[in-house]
Coordinates of C-alpha atoms and ligand atoms in Angstrom, one line a residue:
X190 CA -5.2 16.6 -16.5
X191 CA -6.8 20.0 -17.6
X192 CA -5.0 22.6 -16.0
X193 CA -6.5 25.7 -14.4
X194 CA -10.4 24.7 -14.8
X195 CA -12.2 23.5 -11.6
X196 CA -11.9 19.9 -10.3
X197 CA -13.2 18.1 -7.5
X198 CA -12.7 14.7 -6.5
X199 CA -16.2 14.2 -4.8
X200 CA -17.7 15.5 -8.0
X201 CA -15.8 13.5 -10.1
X202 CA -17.2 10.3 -8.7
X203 CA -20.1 11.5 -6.8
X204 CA -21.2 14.5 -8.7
X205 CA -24.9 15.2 -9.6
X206 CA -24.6 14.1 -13.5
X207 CA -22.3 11.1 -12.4
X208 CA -25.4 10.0 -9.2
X209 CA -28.2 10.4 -12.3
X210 CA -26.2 7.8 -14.4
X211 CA -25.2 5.2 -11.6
X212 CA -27.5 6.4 -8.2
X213 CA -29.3 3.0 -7.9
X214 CA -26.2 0.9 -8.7
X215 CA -24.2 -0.8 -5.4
X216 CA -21.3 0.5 -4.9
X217 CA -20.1 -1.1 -1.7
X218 CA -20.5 -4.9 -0.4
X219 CA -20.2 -4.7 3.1
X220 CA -20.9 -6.4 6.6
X221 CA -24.3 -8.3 4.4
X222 CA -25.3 -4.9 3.2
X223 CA -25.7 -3.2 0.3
X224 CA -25.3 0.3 0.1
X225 CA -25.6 1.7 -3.9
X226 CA -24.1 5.2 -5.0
X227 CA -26.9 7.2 -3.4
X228 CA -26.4 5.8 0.0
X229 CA -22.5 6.7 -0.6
X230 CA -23.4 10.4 -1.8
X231 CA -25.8 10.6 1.5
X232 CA -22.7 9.3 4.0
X233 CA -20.3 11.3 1.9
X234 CA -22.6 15.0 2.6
X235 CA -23.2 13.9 6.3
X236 CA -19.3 13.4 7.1
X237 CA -18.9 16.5 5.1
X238 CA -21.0 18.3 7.8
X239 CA -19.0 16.6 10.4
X240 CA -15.9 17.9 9.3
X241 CA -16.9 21.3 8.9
X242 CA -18.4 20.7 12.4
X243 CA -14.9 20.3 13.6
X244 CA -13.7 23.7 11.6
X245 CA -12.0 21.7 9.0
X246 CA -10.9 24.5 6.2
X247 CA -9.0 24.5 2.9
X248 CA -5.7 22.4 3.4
X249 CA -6.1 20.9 6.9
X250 CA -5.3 17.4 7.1
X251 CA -8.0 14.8 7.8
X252 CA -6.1 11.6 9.2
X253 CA -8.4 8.6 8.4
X254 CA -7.0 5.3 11.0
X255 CA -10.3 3.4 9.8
X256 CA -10.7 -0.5 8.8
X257 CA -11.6 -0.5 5.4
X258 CA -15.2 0.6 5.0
X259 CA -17.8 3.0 3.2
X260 CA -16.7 5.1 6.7
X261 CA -13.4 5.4 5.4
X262 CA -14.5 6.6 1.4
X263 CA -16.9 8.9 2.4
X264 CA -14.8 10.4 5.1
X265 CA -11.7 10.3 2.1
X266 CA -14.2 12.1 0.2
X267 CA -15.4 14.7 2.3
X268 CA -12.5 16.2 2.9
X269 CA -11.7 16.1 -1.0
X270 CA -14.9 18.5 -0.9
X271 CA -13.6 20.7 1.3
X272 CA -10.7 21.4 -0.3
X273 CA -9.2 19.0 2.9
X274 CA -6.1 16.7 2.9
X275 CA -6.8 12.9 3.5
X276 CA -4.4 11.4 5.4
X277 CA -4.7 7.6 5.1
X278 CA -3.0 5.9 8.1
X279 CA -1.5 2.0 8.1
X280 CA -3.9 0.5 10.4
X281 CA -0.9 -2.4 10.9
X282 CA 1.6 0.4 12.6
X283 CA 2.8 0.7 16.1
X284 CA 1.2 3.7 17.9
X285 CA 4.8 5.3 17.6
X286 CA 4.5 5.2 14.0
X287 CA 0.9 6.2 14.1
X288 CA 1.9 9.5 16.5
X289 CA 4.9 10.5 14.1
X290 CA 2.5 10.6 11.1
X291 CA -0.2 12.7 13.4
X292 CA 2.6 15.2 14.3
X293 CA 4.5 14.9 11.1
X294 CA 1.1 15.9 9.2
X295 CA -0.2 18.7 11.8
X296 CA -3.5 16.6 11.5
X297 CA -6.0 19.2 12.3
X298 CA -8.8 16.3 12.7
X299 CA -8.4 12.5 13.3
X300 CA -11.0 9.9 12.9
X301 CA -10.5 6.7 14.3
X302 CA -12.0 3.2 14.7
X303 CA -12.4 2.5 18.3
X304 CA -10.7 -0.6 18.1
X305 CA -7.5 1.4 16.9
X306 CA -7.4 3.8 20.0
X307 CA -4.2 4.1 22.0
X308 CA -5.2 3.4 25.1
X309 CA -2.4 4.4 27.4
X310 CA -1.3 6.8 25.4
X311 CA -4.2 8.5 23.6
X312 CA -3.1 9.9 19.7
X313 CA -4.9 13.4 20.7
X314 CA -2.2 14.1 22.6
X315 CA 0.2 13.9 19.5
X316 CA -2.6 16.2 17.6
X317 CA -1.6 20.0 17.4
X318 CA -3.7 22.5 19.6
X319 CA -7.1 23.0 18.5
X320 CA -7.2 19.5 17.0
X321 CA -10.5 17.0 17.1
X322 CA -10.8 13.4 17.5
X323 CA -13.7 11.4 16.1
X324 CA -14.7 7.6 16.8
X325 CA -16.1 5.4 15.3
X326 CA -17.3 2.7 17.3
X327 CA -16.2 -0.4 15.0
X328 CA -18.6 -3.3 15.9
X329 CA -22.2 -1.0 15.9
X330 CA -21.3 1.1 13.2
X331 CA -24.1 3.0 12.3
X332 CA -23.9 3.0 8.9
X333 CA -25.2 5.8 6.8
X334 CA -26.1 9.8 8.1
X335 CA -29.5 9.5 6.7
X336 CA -31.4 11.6 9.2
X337 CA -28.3 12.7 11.6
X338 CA -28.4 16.2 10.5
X339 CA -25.7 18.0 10.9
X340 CA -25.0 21.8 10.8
X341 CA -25.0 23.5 7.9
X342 CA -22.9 26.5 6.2
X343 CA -20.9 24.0 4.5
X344 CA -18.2 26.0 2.5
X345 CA -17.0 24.1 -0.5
X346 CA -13.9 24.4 -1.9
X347 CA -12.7 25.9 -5.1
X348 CA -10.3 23.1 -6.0
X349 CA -8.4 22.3 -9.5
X350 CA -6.2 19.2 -10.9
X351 CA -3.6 20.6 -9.0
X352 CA -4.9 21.4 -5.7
X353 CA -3.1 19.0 -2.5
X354 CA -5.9 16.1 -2.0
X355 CA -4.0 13.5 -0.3
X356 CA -1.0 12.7 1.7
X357 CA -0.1 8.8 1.4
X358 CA 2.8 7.7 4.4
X359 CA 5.1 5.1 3.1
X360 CA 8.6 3.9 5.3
X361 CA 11.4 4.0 2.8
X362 CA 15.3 3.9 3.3
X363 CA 15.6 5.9 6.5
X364 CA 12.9 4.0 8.3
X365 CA 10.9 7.2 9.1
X366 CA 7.8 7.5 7.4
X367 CA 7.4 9.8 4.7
X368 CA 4.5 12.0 3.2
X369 CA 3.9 11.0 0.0
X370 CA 1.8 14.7 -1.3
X371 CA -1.3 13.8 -4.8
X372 CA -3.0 16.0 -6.4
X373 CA -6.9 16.2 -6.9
X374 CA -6.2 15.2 -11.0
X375 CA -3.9 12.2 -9.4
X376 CA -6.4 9.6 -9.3
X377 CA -8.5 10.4 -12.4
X378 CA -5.3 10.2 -14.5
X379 CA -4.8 6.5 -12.6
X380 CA -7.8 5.8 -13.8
X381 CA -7.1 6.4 -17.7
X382 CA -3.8 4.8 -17.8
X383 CA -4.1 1.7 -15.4
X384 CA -7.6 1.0 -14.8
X385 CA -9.3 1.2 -18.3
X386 CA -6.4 0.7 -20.8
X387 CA -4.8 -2.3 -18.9
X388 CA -8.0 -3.9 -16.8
X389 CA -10.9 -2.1 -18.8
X390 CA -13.2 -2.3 -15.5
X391 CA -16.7 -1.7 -16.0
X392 CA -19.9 -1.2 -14.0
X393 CA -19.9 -5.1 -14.4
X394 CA -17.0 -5.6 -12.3
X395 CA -17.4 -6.6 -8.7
X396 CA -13.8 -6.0 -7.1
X397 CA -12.2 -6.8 -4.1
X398 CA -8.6 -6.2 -2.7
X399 CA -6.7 -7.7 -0.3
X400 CA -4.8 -5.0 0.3
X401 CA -6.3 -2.2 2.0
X402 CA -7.1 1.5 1.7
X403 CA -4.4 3.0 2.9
X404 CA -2.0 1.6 0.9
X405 CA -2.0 3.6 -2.6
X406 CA -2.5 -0.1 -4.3
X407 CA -5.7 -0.9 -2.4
X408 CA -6.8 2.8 -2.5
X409 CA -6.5 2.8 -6.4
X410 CA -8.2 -1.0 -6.8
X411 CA -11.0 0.1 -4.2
X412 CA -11.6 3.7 -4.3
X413 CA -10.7 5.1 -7.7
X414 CA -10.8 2.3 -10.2
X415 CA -14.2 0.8 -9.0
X416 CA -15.8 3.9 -8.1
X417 CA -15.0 5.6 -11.3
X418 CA -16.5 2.5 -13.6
X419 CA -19.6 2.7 -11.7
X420 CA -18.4 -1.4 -10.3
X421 CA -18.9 -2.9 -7.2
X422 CA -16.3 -2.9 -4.1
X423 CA -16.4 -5.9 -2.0
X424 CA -15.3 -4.1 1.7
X425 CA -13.7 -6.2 4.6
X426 CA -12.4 -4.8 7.6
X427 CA -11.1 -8.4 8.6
X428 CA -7.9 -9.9 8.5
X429 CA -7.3 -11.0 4.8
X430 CA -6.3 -14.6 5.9
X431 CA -6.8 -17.4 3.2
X432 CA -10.2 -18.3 4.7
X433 CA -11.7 -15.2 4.6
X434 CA -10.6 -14.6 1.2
X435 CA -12.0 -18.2 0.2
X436 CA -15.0 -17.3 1.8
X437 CA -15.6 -13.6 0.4
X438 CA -15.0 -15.5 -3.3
X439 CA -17.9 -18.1 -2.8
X440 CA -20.4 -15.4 -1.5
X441 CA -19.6 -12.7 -3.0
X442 CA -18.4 -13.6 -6.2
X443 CA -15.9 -11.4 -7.4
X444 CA -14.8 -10.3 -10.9
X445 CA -11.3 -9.2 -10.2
X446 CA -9.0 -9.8 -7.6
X447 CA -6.2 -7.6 -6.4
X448 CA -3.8 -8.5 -3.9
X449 CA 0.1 -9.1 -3.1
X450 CA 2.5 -12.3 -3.8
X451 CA 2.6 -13.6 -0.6
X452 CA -1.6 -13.8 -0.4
X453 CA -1.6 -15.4 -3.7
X454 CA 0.9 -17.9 -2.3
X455 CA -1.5 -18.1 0.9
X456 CA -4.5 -19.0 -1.2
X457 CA -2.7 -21.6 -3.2
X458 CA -1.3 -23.4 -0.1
X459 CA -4.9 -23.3 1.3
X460 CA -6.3 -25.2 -1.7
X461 CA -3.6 -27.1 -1.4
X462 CA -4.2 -28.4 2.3
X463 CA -7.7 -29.4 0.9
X464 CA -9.4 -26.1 1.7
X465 CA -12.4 -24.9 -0.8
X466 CA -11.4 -22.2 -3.5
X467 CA -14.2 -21.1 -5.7
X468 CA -12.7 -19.0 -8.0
X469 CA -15.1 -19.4 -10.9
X470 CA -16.8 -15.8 -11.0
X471 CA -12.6 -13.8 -11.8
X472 CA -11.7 -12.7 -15.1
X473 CA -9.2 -10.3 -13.6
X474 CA -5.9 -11.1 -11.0
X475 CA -3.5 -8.3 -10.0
X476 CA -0.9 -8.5 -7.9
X477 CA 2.0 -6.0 -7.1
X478 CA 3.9 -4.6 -3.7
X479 CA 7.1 -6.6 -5.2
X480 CA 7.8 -9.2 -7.4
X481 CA 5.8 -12.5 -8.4
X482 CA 8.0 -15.4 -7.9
X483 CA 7.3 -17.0 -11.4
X484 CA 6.4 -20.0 -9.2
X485 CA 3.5 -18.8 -7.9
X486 CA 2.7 -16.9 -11.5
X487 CA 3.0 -21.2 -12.6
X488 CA 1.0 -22.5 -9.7
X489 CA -1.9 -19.9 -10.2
X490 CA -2.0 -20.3 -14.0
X491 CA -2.7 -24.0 -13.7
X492 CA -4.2 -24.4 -10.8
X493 CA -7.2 -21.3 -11.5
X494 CA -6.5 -21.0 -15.2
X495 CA -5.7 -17.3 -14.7
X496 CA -2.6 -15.6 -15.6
X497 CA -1.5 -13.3 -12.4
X498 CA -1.6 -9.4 -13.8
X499 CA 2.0 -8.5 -12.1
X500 CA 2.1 -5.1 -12.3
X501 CA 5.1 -2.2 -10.5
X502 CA 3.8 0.3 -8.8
X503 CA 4.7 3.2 -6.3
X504 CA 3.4 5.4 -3.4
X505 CA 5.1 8.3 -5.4
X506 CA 3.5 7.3 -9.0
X507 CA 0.4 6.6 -7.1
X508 CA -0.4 2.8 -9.0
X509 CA 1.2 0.7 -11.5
X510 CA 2.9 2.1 -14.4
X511 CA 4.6 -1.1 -15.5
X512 CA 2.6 -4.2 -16.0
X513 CA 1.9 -7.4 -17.8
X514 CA -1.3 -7.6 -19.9
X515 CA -4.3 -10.1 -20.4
X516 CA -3.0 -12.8 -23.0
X517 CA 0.7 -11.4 -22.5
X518 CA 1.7 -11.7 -19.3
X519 CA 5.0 -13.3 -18.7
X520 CA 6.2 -14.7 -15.4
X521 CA 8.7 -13.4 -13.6
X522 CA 8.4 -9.5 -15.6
X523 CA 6.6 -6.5 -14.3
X524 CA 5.7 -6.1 -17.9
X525 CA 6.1 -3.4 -20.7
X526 CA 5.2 0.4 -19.5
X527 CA 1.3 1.7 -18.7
X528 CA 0.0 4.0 -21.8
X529 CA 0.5 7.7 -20.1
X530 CA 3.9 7.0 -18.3
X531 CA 7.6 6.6 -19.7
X532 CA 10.1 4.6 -17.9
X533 CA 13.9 4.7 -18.6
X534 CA 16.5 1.9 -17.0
X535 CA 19.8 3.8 -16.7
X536 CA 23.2 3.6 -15.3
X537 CA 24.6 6.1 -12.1
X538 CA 25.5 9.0 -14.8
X539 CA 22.0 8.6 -16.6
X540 CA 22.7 6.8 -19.8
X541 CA 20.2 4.6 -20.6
X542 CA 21.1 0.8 -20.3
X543 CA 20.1 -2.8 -20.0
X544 CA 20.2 -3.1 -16.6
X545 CA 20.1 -0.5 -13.7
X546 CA 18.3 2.1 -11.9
X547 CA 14.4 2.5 -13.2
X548 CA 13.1 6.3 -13.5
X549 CA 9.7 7.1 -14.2
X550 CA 7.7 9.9 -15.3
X551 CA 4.0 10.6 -16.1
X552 CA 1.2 13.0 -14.7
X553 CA 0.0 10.8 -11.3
X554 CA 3.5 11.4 -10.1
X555 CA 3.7 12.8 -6.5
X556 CA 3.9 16.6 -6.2
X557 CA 6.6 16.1 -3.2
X558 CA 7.3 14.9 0.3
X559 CA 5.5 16.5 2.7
X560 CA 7.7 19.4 4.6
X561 CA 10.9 17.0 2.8
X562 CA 11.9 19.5 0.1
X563 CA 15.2 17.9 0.0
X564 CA 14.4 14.7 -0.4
X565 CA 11.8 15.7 -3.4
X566 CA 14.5 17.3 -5.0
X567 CA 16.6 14.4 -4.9
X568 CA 14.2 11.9 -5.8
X569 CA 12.5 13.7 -8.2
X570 CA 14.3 15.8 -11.1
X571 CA 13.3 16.9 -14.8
X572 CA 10.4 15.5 -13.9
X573 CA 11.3 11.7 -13.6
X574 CA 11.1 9.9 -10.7
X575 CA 14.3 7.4 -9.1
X576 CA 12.2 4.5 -7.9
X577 CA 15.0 2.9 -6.2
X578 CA 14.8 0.3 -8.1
X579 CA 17.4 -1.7 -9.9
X580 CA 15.4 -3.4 -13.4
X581 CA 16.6 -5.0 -16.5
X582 CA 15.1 -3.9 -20.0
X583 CA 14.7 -6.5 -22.6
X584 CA 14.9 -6.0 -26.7
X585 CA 11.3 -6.4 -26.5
X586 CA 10.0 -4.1 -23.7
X587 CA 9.6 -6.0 -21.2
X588 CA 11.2 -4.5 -17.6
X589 CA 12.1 -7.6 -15.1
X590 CA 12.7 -6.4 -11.2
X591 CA 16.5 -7.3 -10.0
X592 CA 15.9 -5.6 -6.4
X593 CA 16.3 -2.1 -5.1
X594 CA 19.9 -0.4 -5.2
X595 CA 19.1 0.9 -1.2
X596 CA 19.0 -2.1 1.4
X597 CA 15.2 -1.9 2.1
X598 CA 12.9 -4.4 0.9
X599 CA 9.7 -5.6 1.2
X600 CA 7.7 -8.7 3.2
X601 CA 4.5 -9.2 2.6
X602 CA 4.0 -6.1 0.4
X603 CA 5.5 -4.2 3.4
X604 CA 8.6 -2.3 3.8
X605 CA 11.2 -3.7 5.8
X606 CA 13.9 -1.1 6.7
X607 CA 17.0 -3.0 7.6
X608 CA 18.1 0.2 9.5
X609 CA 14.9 -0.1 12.2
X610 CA 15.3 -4.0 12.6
X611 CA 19.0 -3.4 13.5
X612 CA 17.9 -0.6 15.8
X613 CA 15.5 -2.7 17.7
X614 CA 18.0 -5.8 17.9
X615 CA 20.8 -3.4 19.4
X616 CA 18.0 -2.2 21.9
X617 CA 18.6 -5.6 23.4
X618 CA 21.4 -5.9 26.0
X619 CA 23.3 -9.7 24.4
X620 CA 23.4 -7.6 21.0
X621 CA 26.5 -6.4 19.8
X622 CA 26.1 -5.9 16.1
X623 CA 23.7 -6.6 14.0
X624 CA 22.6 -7.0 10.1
X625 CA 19.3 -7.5 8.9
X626 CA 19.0 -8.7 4.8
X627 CA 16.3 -10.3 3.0
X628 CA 16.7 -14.0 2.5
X629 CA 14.3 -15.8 0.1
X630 CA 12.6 -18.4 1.3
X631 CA 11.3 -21.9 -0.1
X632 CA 8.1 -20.0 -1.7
X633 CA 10.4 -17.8 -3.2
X634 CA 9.3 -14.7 -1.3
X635 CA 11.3 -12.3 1.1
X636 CA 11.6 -12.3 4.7
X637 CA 14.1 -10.8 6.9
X638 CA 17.1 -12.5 8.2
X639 CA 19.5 -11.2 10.8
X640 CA 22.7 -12.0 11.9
X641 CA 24.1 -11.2 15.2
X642 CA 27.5 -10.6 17.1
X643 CA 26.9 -11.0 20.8
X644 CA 28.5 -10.2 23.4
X645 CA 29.1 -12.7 26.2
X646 CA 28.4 -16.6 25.6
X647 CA 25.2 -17.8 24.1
X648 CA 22.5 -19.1 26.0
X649 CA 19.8 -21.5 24.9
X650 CA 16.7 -19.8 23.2
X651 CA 18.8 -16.1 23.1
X652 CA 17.2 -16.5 19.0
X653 CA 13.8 -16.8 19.9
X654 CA 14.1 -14.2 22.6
X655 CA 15.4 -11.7 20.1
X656 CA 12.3 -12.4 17.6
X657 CA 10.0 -11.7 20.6
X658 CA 12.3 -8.7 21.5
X659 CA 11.6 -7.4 18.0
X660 CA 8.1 -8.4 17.8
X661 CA 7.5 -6.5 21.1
X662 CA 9.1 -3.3 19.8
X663 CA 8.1 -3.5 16.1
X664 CA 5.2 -4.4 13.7
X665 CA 5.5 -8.1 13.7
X666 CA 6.2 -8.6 9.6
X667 CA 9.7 -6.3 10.5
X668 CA 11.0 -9.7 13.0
X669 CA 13.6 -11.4 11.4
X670 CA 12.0 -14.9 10.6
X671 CA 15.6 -16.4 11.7
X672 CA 18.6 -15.2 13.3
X673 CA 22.2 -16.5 13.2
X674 CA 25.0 -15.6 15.4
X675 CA 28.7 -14.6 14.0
X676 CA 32.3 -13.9 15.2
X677 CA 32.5 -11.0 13.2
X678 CA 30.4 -8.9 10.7
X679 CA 31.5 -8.5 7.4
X680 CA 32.6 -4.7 6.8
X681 CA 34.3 -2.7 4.0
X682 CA 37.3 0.0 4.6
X683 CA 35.1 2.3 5.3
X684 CA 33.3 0.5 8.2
X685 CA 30.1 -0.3 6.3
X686 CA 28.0 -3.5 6.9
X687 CA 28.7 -5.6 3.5
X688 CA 25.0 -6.5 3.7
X689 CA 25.7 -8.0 -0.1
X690 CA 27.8 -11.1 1.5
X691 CA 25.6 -11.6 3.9
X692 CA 22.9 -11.9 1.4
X693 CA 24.5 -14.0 -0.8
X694 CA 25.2 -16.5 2.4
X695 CA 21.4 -16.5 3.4
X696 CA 20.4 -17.1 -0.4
X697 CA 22.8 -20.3 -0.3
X698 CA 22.1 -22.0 2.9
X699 CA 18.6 -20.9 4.2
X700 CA 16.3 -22.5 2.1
X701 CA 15.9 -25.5 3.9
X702 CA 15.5 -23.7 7.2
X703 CA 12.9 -20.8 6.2
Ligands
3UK191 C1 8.3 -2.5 -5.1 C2 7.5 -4.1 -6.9 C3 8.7 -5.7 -8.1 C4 9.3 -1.6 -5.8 C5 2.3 0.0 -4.9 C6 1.0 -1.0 -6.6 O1 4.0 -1.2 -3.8 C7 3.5 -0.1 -4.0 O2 4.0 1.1 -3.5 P1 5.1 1.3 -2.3 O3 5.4 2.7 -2.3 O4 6.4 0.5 -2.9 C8 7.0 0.7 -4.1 C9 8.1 -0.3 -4.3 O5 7.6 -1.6 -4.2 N1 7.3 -3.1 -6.0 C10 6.0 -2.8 -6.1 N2 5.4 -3.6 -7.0 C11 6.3 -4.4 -7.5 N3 8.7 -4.7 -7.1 N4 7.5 -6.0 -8.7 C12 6.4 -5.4 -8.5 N5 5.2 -5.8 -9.1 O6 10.5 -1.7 -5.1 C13 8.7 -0.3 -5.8 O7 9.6 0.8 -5.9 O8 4.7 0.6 -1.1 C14 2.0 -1.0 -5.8 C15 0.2 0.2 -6.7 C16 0.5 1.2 -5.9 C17 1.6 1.1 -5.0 N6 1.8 2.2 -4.2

């Protein structure tokens, strides 16, 4: 990062000098078209007058609930123009989630895919006064605002490396999303450490990620990363299911691949079942969201003759700052540290260690929580960041995840807050206690268990109602895949859940059931 001089995300990949190098090149892949850095620039400047339409100024927040699309990047960048705040919503949440981050952000403009409306409750209600709402109608998208002029008088920012760009929401311990604040110079500095030291992306690359745009991982592998080699991104607004991913390899031919454990697993029981899986035109396989079960590292390696790029990274760091290499990579290790960031395992008084609580620091780190001043504080302090993760160190470098020293943990790349799953399982009248853990199942990847005191006798079926109960309150990864009923929870002297027991009883006698 330079400090002080001026710095704009929309010139830094769309700039004049940046559109006379790469103008003519495709940028995006998407719904049969192809729409090359121009085309972007042209969307971008429309949805720029757009926003201004709606009086966005300096430091409003933008909220973006889009599918991924060339929508979504222009609108992302736009508002980097004006000196805005993106604010990338989860397209997977439940509207309650959705209206916490509206309110939570004072969104001062939200544009959303028609699909994604509320419709009994509509989000504008949860917008402050004087806030806008724009649609985009998701099946006739007209792509492009070549020719819909919009008024003029744009004023453009005056914006540096350290001026607020985006605000990322991730669920951690609490359950309640959080603002996760970056910086204009965030992404660029992304870009040097992760994208062309470890994957050395070039304009040759086409990309595509399973995981999506508002997740910092699919942001970095389809926004910055691409977008900054001059590459082409490979957009889907679809469900990534196995099929769709097999088909988007044999049309589209990809060069690298980005996605989470559990799609990886996907892919490989698809081939498995007999399904077609051209994976001829990858050089490049990333995963990350949480660990890869060296299993599936195994399975991968022989099956596509690929090693899987496993890589650690965070909403607060922005991407992956620990990670395996090409011709290195070693199953079951997140790898050796990304050139630009430092990492230090240490014990609870902050000794460095073998095994214990991984702290991070480099310059993509996350300027704070949004309005959460405490929690920054505590999470953040001489500038390294507590990831909440518990990791051993080897002799040689190499950091291997142990799980997180909180209770949350992930499914499907997604956070899974004990604390909320409890709280919907009480909500239902037979519950008396409750304890949700992650159990690992045959395929060696995490799903949530629960286990259940109830209160009168058991009827038949009470453990598929409570899965629907959940289901019907919650985003449906969050539902306990099983639940077992107990006489008495486990607690310590102090009256805590001793979720640890109750993990190491799912770990012994689930597998055969998950
Ligand atoms: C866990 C991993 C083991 C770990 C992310 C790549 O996942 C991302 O960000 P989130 O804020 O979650 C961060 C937490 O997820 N985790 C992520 N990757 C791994 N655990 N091995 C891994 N390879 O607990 C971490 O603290 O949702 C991933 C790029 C950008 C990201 N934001």
């Amino acid at each position: 990062m330079i400090p002080d001089s001026s710095f704009n995300l929309f010139d830094y990949f769309l700039g004049d000098d940046k559109l006379a190098e790469i103008g003519s090149r495709t940028a995006f892949e998407f719904r049969g078209r192809r729409i090359s850095y121009r085309d972007l620039r042209g969307e971008t400047d429309h949805w720029t007058r757009r926003l201004t339409a709606c009086a966005v100024a300096e430091g409003d927040r933008v909220a973006i609930l889009l599918f991924d699309s060339p929508e979504f990047i222009a609108c992302f960048l736009a508002a980097a123009k004006l000196g805005a705040i993106a604010v990338p919503i989860n397209t997977f949440l439940p509207a309650e989630d959705v209206a916490f981050i509206l309110s939570d952000s004072g969104a001062r403009l939200l544009i959303i895919e028609s699909e994604l409306q509320n419709k009994g409750d509509p989000y504008d209600s949860r917008l402050p006064a004087n806030s806008a709402t724009l649609v985009i109608e998701t099946e006739s998208r007209s792509l492009l605002g070549e020719g819909l002029e919009g008024p003029s008088g744009i004023v453009e920012a005056s914006t540096k490396s350290e001026t607020s760009a985006f605000l990322l929401y991730t669920s951690g311990s609490t359950g309640a999303p959080k603002g996760v604040l970056h910086l204009h110079g965030s992404i660029p500095d992304t870009v040097e450490s992760y994208s062309k030291s470890v994957l050395g992306l070039t304009n040759k690359d086409r990309v595509y990620s399973s995981s999506r745009l508002f997740f910092a991982y699919g942001l970095g592998n389809s926004l910055s990363f691409p977008l900054a080699a001059g590459a082409t991104v490979i957009l889907d607004s679809g469900r990534a299911t196995p099929e769709r991913i097999a088909a988007l390899f044999a049309e589209q031919k990809p060069t690298a691949f980005f996605g989470v454990p559990a799609v990886y697993l996907s892919l490989l029981e698809h081939r498995a079942k007999g399904g077609e899986l051209d994976t001829s035109s990858l050089r490049l396989c990333v995963s990350a969201g949480e660990a890869l079960p060296p299993r599936i590292f195994e399975d991968w390696n022989r099956e596509v003759g690929l090693p899987i790029l496993d890589g650690i990274g965070s909403t607060e760091m922005l991407h992956i700052f620990i990670s395996n290499r090409e011709g290195e990579a070693r199953a079951g290790s997140s790898g050796t540290v990304v050139p630009g960031y430092a990492a230090r395992v240490v014990d609870d008084q902050g000794s460095d260690c073998e095994l214990g609580n991984l702290w991070v620091r480099g310059s993509s780190a996350t300027a704070g929580y949004w309005n959460r001043p405490d929690l920054t504080r505590e999470t953040i302090q001489d500038g390294w960041v507590r990831t909440g993760d518990v990791y051993r160190l080897d002799t040689e470098g190499f950091f291997y995840h142990v799980g997180r020293s909180d209770d949350c943990f992930k499914v499907r790349g997604l956070w899974v807050s004990p604390i909320e799953v409890e709280a919907a399982l009480l909500a239902h009248e037979a519950v008396a206690e409750a304890a949700v853990v992650s159990a690992i199942g045959q395929d060696g990847l995490a799903t949530a268990r629960a286990y259940v005191v109830i209160r009168a006798e058991k009827q038949e079926g009470l453990a598929d109602e409570l899965i629907g109960f959940v289901r019907s309150r919650l985003a449906a990864y969050k539902a306990p895949s099983r639940i077992d009923f107990i006489d008495e929870m486990p607690r310590t002297a102090t009256g805590k859940i001793q979720r640890f027991r109750l993990r190491a009883a799912s770990n012994l006698s689930g597998v055969q059931n998950d």
